[in-house]
PDB file of C-alpha atoms in Angstrom:
ATOM      1  CA  ILE I   1      13.166  22.686 -13.395  1.00  0.00           C
ATOM      2  CA  LEU I   2      11.970  24.756 -10.442  1.00  0.00           C
ATOM      3  CA  ASN I   3      14.711  25.511  -7.889  1.00  0.00           C
ATOM      4  CA  VAL I   4      13.588  24.387  -4.422  1.00  0.00           C
ATOM      5  CA  GLU I   5      16.190  24.470  -1.678  1.00  0.00           C
ATOM      6  CA  GLN I   6      15.921  22.906   1.737  1.00  0.00           C
ATOM      7  CA  SER I   7      18.332  23.407   4.585  1.00  0.00           C
ATOM      8  CA  PRO I   8      19.972  21.914   6.422  1.00  0.00           C
ATOM      9  CA  GLN I   9      20.417  18.708   4.441  1.00  0.00           C
ATOM     10  CA  SER I  10      20.613  16.687   7.647  1.00  0.00           C
ATOM     11  CA  LEU I  11      20.196  17.295  11.334  1.00  0.00           C
ATOM     12  CA  HIS I  12      21.038  15.217  14.397  1.00  0.00           C
ATOM     13  CA  VAL I  13      19.426  16.292  17.676  1.00  0.00           C
ATOM     14  CA  GLN I  14      18.848  14.878  21.114  1.00  0.00           C
ATOM     15  CA  GLU I  15      15.427  13.859  22.312  1.00  0.00           C
ATOM     16  CA  GLY I  16      13.681  16.914  23.719  1.00  0.00           C
ATOM     17  CA  ASP I  17      15.499  19.440  21.522  1.00  0.00           C
ATOM     18  CA  SER I  18      13.469  21.797  19.370  1.00  0.00           C
ATOM     19  CA  THR I  19      14.501  22.248  15.778  1.00  0.00           C
ATOM     20  CA  ASN I  20      13.527  23.974  12.554  1.00  0.00           C
ATOM     21  CA  PHE I  21      14.190  23.633   8.847  1.00  0.00           C
ATOM     22  CA  THR I  22      13.863  25.957   5.882  1.00  0.00           C
ATOM     23  CA  CYS I  23      12.370  25.588   2.419  1.00  0.00           C
ATOM     24  CA  SER I  24      13.121  28.270  -0.200  1.00  0.00           C
ATOM     25  CA  PHE I  25      11.327  28.540  -3.533  1.00  0.00           C
ATOM     26  CA  PRO I  26      10.675  31.082  -6.310  1.00  0.00           C
ATOM     27  CA  SER I  27       8.056  33.520  -5.051  1.00  0.00           C
ATOM     28  CA  SER I  28       6.473  34.367  -8.395  1.00  0.00           C
ATOM     29  CA  ASN I  29       3.204  32.711  -9.409  1.00  0.00           C
ATOM     30  CA  PHE I  30       2.841  30.902  -6.075  1.00  0.00           C
ATOM     31  CA  TYR I  31      -0.143  28.546  -5.743  1.00  0.00           C
ATOM     32  CA  ALA I  32       0.463  26.288  -2.725  1.00  0.00           C
ATOM     33  CA  LEU I  33       3.143  24.568  -0.699  1.00  0.00           C
ATOM     34  CA  HIS I  34       3.031  21.093   0.792  1.00  0.00           C
ATOM     35  CA  TRP I  35       5.177  19.579   3.519  1.00  0.00           C
ATOM     36  CA  TYR I  36       5.634  15.796   3.564  1.00  0.00           C
ATOM     37  CA  ARG I  37       7.236  13.446   6.076  1.00  0.00           C
ATOM     38  CA  TRP I  38       9.045  10.401   4.702  1.00  0.00           C
ATOM     39  CA  GLU I  39       9.953   7.755   7.229  1.00  0.00           C
ATOM     40  CA  THR I  40      12.355   4.979   6.334  1.00  0.00           C
ATOM     41  CA  ALA I  41      10.665   2.028   4.596  1.00  0.00           C
ATOM     42  CA  LYS I  42       7.399   3.946   4.287  1.00  0.00           C
ATOM     43  CA  SER I  43       5.753   6.247   1.738  1.00  0.00           C
ATOM     44  CA  PRO I  44       5.901  10.039   1.982  1.00  0.00           C
ATOM     45  CA  GLU I  45       2.868  11.363   3.865  1.00  0.00           C
ATOM     46  CA  ALA I  46       1.422  14.852   3.709  1.00  0.00           C
ATOM     47  CA  LEU I  47       1.884  16.997   6.809  1.00  0.00           C
ATOM     48  CA  PHE I  48       0.633  20.422   5.808  1.00  0.00           C
ATOM     49  CA  VAL I  49      -0.989  22.216   2.895  1.00  0.00           C
ATOM     50  CA  MET I  50      -0.237  25.935   2.910  1.00  0.00           C
ATOM     51  CA  THR I  51      -1.705  28.447   0.521  1.00  0.00           C
ATOM     52  CA  LEU I  52      -1.808  31.959   1.988  1.00  0.00           C
ATOM     53  CA  ASN I  53       1.011  34.325   2.855  1.00  0.00           C
ATOM     54  CA  GLY I  54       1.365  34.316   6.632  1.00  0.00           C
ATOM     55  CA  ASP I  55      -0.251  30.879   6.968  1.00  0.00           C
ATOM     56  CA  GLU I  56       0.609  29.007  10.141  1.00  0.00           C
ATOM     57  CA  LYS I  57      -0.315  25.337  10.485  1.00  0.00           C
ATOM     58  CA  LYS I  58       0.109  23.087  13.491  1.00  0.00           C
ATOM     59  CA  LYS I  59      -0.163  19.359  14.105  1.00  0.00           C
ATOM     60  CA  GLY I  60       0.811  18.336  17.616  1.00  0.00           C
ATOM     61  CA  ARG I  61       4.414  19.366  18.187  1.00  0.00           C
ATOM     62  CA  ILE I  62       5.017  20.219  14.534  1.00  0.00           C
ATOM     63  CA  SER I  63       4.166  23.578  13.011  1.00  0.00           C
ATOM     64  CA  ALA I  64       4.908  25.426   9.790  1.00  0.00           C
ATOM     65  CA  THR I  65       4.853  29.001   8.547  1.00  0.00           C
ATOM     66  CA  LEU I  66       4.728  30.428   5.056  1.00  0.00           C
ATOM     67  CA  ASN I  67       6.041  33.626   3.456  1.00  0.00           C
ATOM     68  CA  THR I  68       5.026  33.722  -0.194  1.00  0.00           C
ATOM     69  CA  LYS I  69       6.376  37.211  -0.844  1.00  0.00           C
ATOM     70  CA  GLU I  70       9.947  36.237  -0.079  1.00  0.00           C
ATOM     71  CA  GLY I  71       9.562  32.585  -1.008  1.00  0.00           C
ATOM     72  CA  TYR I  72      10.224  30.544   2.098  1.00  0.00           C
ATOM     73  CA  SER I  73       8.563  28.245   4.604  1.00  0.00           C
ATOM     74  CA  TYR I  74       9.775  27.090   8.005  1.00  0.00           C
ATOM     75  CA  LEU I  75       8.965  23.794   9.685  1.00  0.00           C
ATOM     76  CA  TYR I  76       9.353  23.650  13.473  1.00  0.00           C
ATOM     77  CA  ILE I  77       9.422  20.619  15.733  1.00  0.00           C
ATOM     78  CA  LYS I  78       9.090  21.291  19.446  1.00  0.00           C
ATOM     79  CA  GLY I  79      10.553  18.737  21.870  1.00  0.00           C
ATOM     80  CA  SER I  80      11.772  16.276  19.220  1.00  0.00           C
ATOM     81  CA  GLN I  81      11.085  12.591  19.818  1.00  0.00           C
ATOM     82  CA  PRO I  82      12.787   9.568  18.204  1.00  0.00           C
ATOM     83  CA  GLU I  83       9.604   8.905  16.218  1.00  0.00           C
ATOM     84  CA  ASP I  84      10.087  12.287  14.524  1.00  0.00           C
ATOM     85  CA  SER I  85      13.139  10.864  12.757  1.00  0.00           C
ATOM     86  CA  ALA I  86      12.374  11.095   9.036  1.00  0.00           C
ATOM     87  CA  THR I  87      13.119  13.087   5.913  1.00  0.00           C
ATOM     88  CA  TYR I  88      10.970  16.208   5.635  1.00  0.00           C
ATOM     89  CA  LEU I  89      10.191  17.311   2.093  1.00  0.00           C
ATOM     90  CA  CYS I  90       8.693  20.551   0.884  1.00  0.00           C
ATOM     91  CA  ALA I  91       6.943  20.788  -2.463  1.00  0.00           C
ATOM     92  CA  PRO I  92       5.742  24.109  -3.841  1.00  0.00           C
ATOM     93  CA  LEU I  93       3.217  24.325  -6.647  1.00  0.00           C
ATOM     94  CA  LEU I  94       3.461  27.330  -8.937  1.00  0.00           C
ATOM     95  CA  GLY I  95       0.601  28.485 -11.103  1.00  0.00           C
ATOM     96  CA  ASN I  96      -2.180  25.960 -11.246  1.00  0.00           C
ATOM     97  CA  ALA I  97      -0.223  23.331 -13.082  1.00  0.00           C
ATOM     98  CA  GLY I  98      -0.926  20.701 -10.450  1.00  0.00           C
ATOM     99  CA  LYS I  99       2.663  19.454 -10.458  1.00  0.00           C
ATOM    100  CA  SER I 100       4.656  19.343  -7.246  1.00  0.00           C
ATOM    101  CA  THR I 101       8.399  20.019  -7.390  1.00  0.00           C
ATOM    102  CA  PHE I 102      10.280  18.595  -4.436  1.00  0.00           C
ATOM    103  CA  GLY I 103      13.287  19.876  -2.572  1.00  0.00           C
ATOM    104  CA  ASP I 104      15.918  17.299  -1.640  1.00  0.00           C
ATOM    105  CA  GLY I 105      14.658  17.228   1.922  1.00  0.00           C
ATOM    106  CA  THR I 106      15.997  17.612   5.438  1.00  0.00           C
ATOM    107  CA  THR I 107      16.788  14.321   7.151  1.00  0.00           C
ATOM    108  CA  LEU I 108      16.207  14.520  10.898  1.00  0.00           C
ATOM    109  CA  THR I 109      17.646  11.992  13.327  1.00  0.00           C
ATOM    110  CA  VAL I 110      16.504  12.240  16.942  1.00  0.00           C
ATOM    111  CA  LYS I 111      18.690  10.364  19.409  1.00  0.00           C
ATOM    112  CA  PRO I 112      17.074   9.010  22.582  1.00  0.00           C
TER     113      PRO I 112
ATOM    114  CA  GLU U   1      -3.505   2.346   5.166  1.00  0.00           C
ATOM    115  CA  ALA U   2      -2.373   3.187   1.632  1.00  0.00           C
ATOM    116  CA  ASP U   3      -4.943   3.068  -1.152  1.00  0.00           C
ATOM    117  CA  ILE U   4      -2.325   3.211  -3.854  1.00  0.00           C
ATOM    118  CA  TYR U   5      -0.427   0.074  -4.690  1.00  0.00           C
ATOM    119  CA  GLN U   6       2.797  -0.499  -6.526  1.00  0.00           C
ATOM    120  CA  THR U   7       4.259  -3.759  -7.755  1.00  0.00           C
ATOM    121  CA  PRO U   8       6.864  -5.069  -7.717  1.00  0.00           C
ATOM    122  CA  ARG U   9       8.410  -3.511  -4.604  1.00  0.00           C
ATOM    123  CA  TYR U  10      11.857  -4.749  -5.602  1.00  0.00           C
ATOM    124  CA  LEU U  11      13.118  -5.903  -8.977  1.00  0.00           C
ATOM    125  CA  VAL U  12      16.574  -6.972 -10.123  1.00  0.00           C
ATOM    126  CA  ILE U  13      16.882  -7.624 -13.844  1.00  0.00           C
ATOM    127  CA  GLY U  14      19.464  -7.825 -16.589  1.00  0.00           C
ATOM    128  CA  THR U  15      20.220  -5.216 -19.223  1.00  0.00           C
ATOM    129  CA  GLY U  16      17.910  -5.221 -22.228  1.00  0.00           C
ATOM    130  CA  LYS U  17      14.859  -6.650 -20.498  1.00  0.00           C
ATOM    131  CA  LYS U  18      11.455  -5.051 -20.824  1.00  0.00           C
ATOM    132  CA  ILE U  19       9.805  -4.192 -17.527  1.00  0.00           C
ATOM    133  CA  THR U  20       6.518  -2.740 -16.397  1.00  0.00           C
ATOM    134  CA  LEU U  21       6.020  -1.159 -13.005  1.00  0.00           C
ATOM    135  CA  GLU U  22       2.398  -1.323 -11.928  1.00  0.00           C
ATOM    136  CA  CYS U  23       0.521   1.381 -10.037  1.00  0.00           C
ATOM    137  CA  SER U  24      -3.126   1.221  -9.028  1.00  0.00           C
ATOM    138  CA  GLN U  25      -5.246   3.419  -6.789  1.00  0.00           C
ATOM    139  CA  THR U  26      -8.703   2.806  -5.402  1.00  0.00           C
ATOM    140  CA  MET U  27      -9.529   6.382  -4.434  1.00  0.00           C
ATOM    141  CA  GLY U  28     -10.925   7.529  -7.781  1.00  0.00           C
ATOM    142  CA  HIS U  29      -8.244  10.218  -8.055  1.00  0.00           C
ATOM    143  CA  ASP U  30      -8.095  11.806 -11.493  1.00  0.00           C
ATOM    144  CA  LYS U  31      -4.427  12.825 -11.347  1.00  0.00           C
ATOM    145  CA  MET U  32      -1.556  10.348 -11.183  1.00  0.00           C
ATOM    146  CA  TYR U  33       2.194  10.821 -11.209  1.00  0.00           C
ATOM    147  CA  TRP U  34       5.472   8.939 -11.445  1.00  0.00           C
ATOM    148  CA  TYR U  35       8.485  10.259  -9.551  1.00  0.00           C
ATOM    149  CA  GLN U  36      12.033   8.939  -9.785  1.00  0.00           C
ATOM    150  CA  GLN U  37      14.528   9.151  -6.959  1.00  0.00           C
ATOM    151  CA  ASP U  38      18.186   8.291  -7.416  1.00  0.00           C
ATOM    152  CA  PRO U  39      20.111   7.516  -4.194  1.00  0.00           C
ATOM    153  CA  GLY U  40      20.744  10.680  -2.201  1.00  0.00           C
ATOM    154  CA  MET U  41      18.844  12.821  -4.682  1.00  0.00           C
ATOM    155  CA  GLU U  42      15.488  14.533  -4.685  1.00  0.00           C
ATOM    156  CA  LEU U  43      12.257  13.238  -6.183  1.00  0.00           C
ATOM    157  CA  HIS U  44      11.924  14.181  -9.842  1.00  0.00           C
ATOM    158  CA  LEU U  45       8.656  14.098 -11.782  1.00  0.00           C
ATOM    159  CA  ILE U  46       9.006  11.940 -14.889  1.00  0.00           C
ATOM    160  CA  HIS U  47       5.365  11.425 -15.972  1.00  0.00           C
ATOM    161  CA  TYR U  48       1.916  12.643 -15.024  1.00  0.00           C
ATOM    162  CA  SER U  49      -1.673  12.182 -16.075  1.00  0.00           C
ATOM    163  CA  TYR U  50      -4.713  14.336 -15.457  1.00  0.00           C
ATOM    164  CA  GLY U  51      -7.186  11.685 -16.532  1.00  0.00           C
ATOM    165  CA  VAL U  52      -7.899   8.756 -18.821  1.00  0.00           C
ATOM    166  CA  ASN U  53      -6.023   8.928 -22.133  1.00  0.00           C
ATOM    167  CA  SER U  54      -4.033  11.937 -20.883  1.00  0.00           C
ATOM    168  CA  THR U  55      -0.291  11.581 -20.258  1.00  0.00           C
ATOM    169  CA  GLU U  56       2.497  14.138 -20.166  1.00  0.00           C
ATOM    170  CA  LYS U  57       6.229  14.050 -19.626  1.00  0.00           C
ATOM    171  CA  GLY U  58       7.510  15.558 -16.406  1.00  0.00           C
ATOM    172  CA  ASP U  59      10.404  17.843 -15.631  1.00  0.00           C
ATOM    173  CA  LEU U  60      13.043  15.120 -15.800  1.00  0.00           C
ATOM    174  CA  SER U  61      13.578  13.391 -19.118  1.00  0.00           C
ATOM    175  CA  SER U  62      12.982   9.657 -18.948  1.00  0.00           C
ATOM    176  CA  GLU U  63      13.172   6.806 -21.468  1.00  0.00           C
ATOM    177  CA  SER U  64      10.172   5.196 -19.834  1.00  0.00           C
ATOM    178  CA  THR U  65       6.611   5.410 -21.153  1.00  0.00           C
ATOM    179  CA  VAL U  66       3.249   5.408 -19.388  1.00  0.00           C
ATOM    180  CA  SER U  67      -0.373   4.772 -20.239  1.00  0.00           C
ATOM    181  CA  ARG U  68      -3.695   5.711 -18.626  1.00  0.00           C
ATOM    182  CA  ILE U  69      -6.427   3.542 -20.069  1.00  0.00           C
ATOM    183  CA  ARG U  70      -8.342   3.320 -16.783  1.00  0.00           C
ATOM    184  CA  THR U  71      -8.650   5.901 -14.028  1.00  0.00           C
ATOM    185  CA  GLU U  72      -7.238   3.591 -11.403  1.00  0.00           C
ATOM    186  CA  HIS U  73      -4.251   2.246 -13.323  1.00  0.00           C
ATOM    187  CA  PHE U  74      -1.038   4.057 -14.386  1.00  0.00           C
ATOM    188  CA  PRO U  75       1.694   1.593 -15.412  1.00  0.00           C
ATOM    189  CA  LEU U  76       5.230   2.622 -16.338  1.00  0.00           C
ATOM    190  CA  THR U  77       7.193   0.658 -18.943  1.00  0.00           C
ATOM    191  CA  LEU U  78      10.848   0.470 -19.859  1.00  0.00           C
ATOM    192  CA  GLU U  79      11.270  -1.267 -23.220  1.00  0.00           C
ATOM    193  CA  SER U  80      14.950  -2.057 -22.738  1.00  0.00           C
ATOM    194  CA  ALA U  81      16.322  -1.596 -19.251  1.00  0.00           C
ATOM    195  CA  ARG U  82      19.852  -0.286 -18.704  1.00  0.00           C
ATOM    196  CA  PRO U  83      21.976   0.143 -15.560  1.00  0.00           C
ATOM    197  CA  SER U  84      21.297   3.914 -15.725  1.00  0.00           C
ATOM    198  CA  HIS U  85      17.643   3.103 -15.011  1.00  0.00           C
ATOM    199  CA  THR U  86      18.551   1.784 -11.568  1.00  0.00           C
ATOM    200  CA  SER U  87      16.510   3.923  -9.205  1.00  0.00           C
ATOM    201  CA  GLN U  88      13.460   4.089  -6.976  1.00  0.00           C
ATOM    202  CA  TYR U  89      10.191   4.848  -8.736  1.00  0.00           C
ATOM    203  CA  LEU U  90       7.325   6.312  -6.714  1.00  0.00           C
ATOM    204  CA  CYS U  91       3.762   6.500  -7.949  1.00  0.00           C
ATOM    205  CA  ALA U  92       1.348   9.086  -6.524  1.00  0.00           C
ATOM    206  CA  SER U  93      -2.170  10.338  -7.071  1.00  0.00           C
ATOM    207  CA  SER U  94      -4.159  13.434  -6.143  1.00  0.00           C
ATOM    208  CA  VAL U  95      -7.555  14.993  -6.523  1.00  0.00           C
ATOM    209  CA  GLY U  96      -8.906  18.508  -6.361  1.00  0.00           C
ATOM    210  CA  GLY U  97      -7.212  21.871  -6.354  1.00  0.00           C
ATOM    211  CA  ALA U  98      -5.011  21.240  -3.323  1.00  0.00           C
ATOM    212  CA  ASN U  99      -3.208  18.448  -5.212  1.00  0.00           C
ATOM    213  CA  VAL U 100      -1.972  16.801  -2.043  1.00  0.00           C
ATOM    214  CA  LEU U 101      -0.179  13.647  -3.131  1.00  0.00           C
ATOM    215  CA  THR U 102      -0.883  10.155  -1.850  1.00  0.00           C
ATOM    216  CA  PHE U 103       2.143   7.987  -2.520  1.00  0.00           C
ATOM    217  CA  GLY U 104       2.588   4.310  -3.137  1.00  0.00           C
ATOM    218  CA  ALA U 105       5.306   2.338  -1.366  1.00  0.00           C
ATOM    219  CA  GLY U 106       7.682   2.609  -4.312  1.00  0.00           C
ATOM    220  CA  SER U 107       9.371   0.191  -6.700  1.00  0.00           C
ATOM    221  CA  ARG U 108      13.100  -0.176  -6.315  1.00  0.00           C
ATOM    222  CA  LEU U 109      14.645  -1.216  -9.632  1.00  0.00           C
ATOM    223  CA  THR U 110      18.174  -2.532 -10.091  1.00  0.00           C
ATOM    224  CA  VAL U 111      19.435  -3.204 -13.608  1.00  0.00           C
ATOM    225  CA  LEU U 112      22.583  -5.273 -13.811  1.00  0.00           C
TER     226      LEU U 112
END
């Protein structure tokens, strides 16, 4: 099983704080990396698809970067809001196998 | 709105019963997946299919079986449920090279 590590495991911040999480994965045979947001009582939803070393993606206050050579991706949230509270999952794909392996996620709680 | 449907959402059954978790998608996606998530743990791939009559076991060993007779339908069956099968089961589908997953709402199974 592919070793995908996410840190921190959980994070509690105040509304308005900016925060970031890390996803580490084996760098060999990299194909793509996906970030998902999983809100309580809902299904995981895709946030970003990242494929190239140095990729930067942005959606509103959330952005992500990718370093395929060293095997990590960062997710940033600027000015956290309570509606950002969720578990954020990263899922790298290696080779072209089409199978996503998930990290155990970072659970973010934003207090009003 | 999700185009991938799972039933039942919640199921509590006794040991030894046969159960089938249903998963259907209306998007015409060729690839479908079953993930299992134990409480506090990451999502683990237990089965996947790249098309009709194609099924493969995932990274995590499972006593369940799957079938893919129609593109839109990917049911998971446990012939004789045991308490160790208590878990959440998430169905997903994808299409194309990016393999971004669309998830169902999940089926939470409790075996007494």
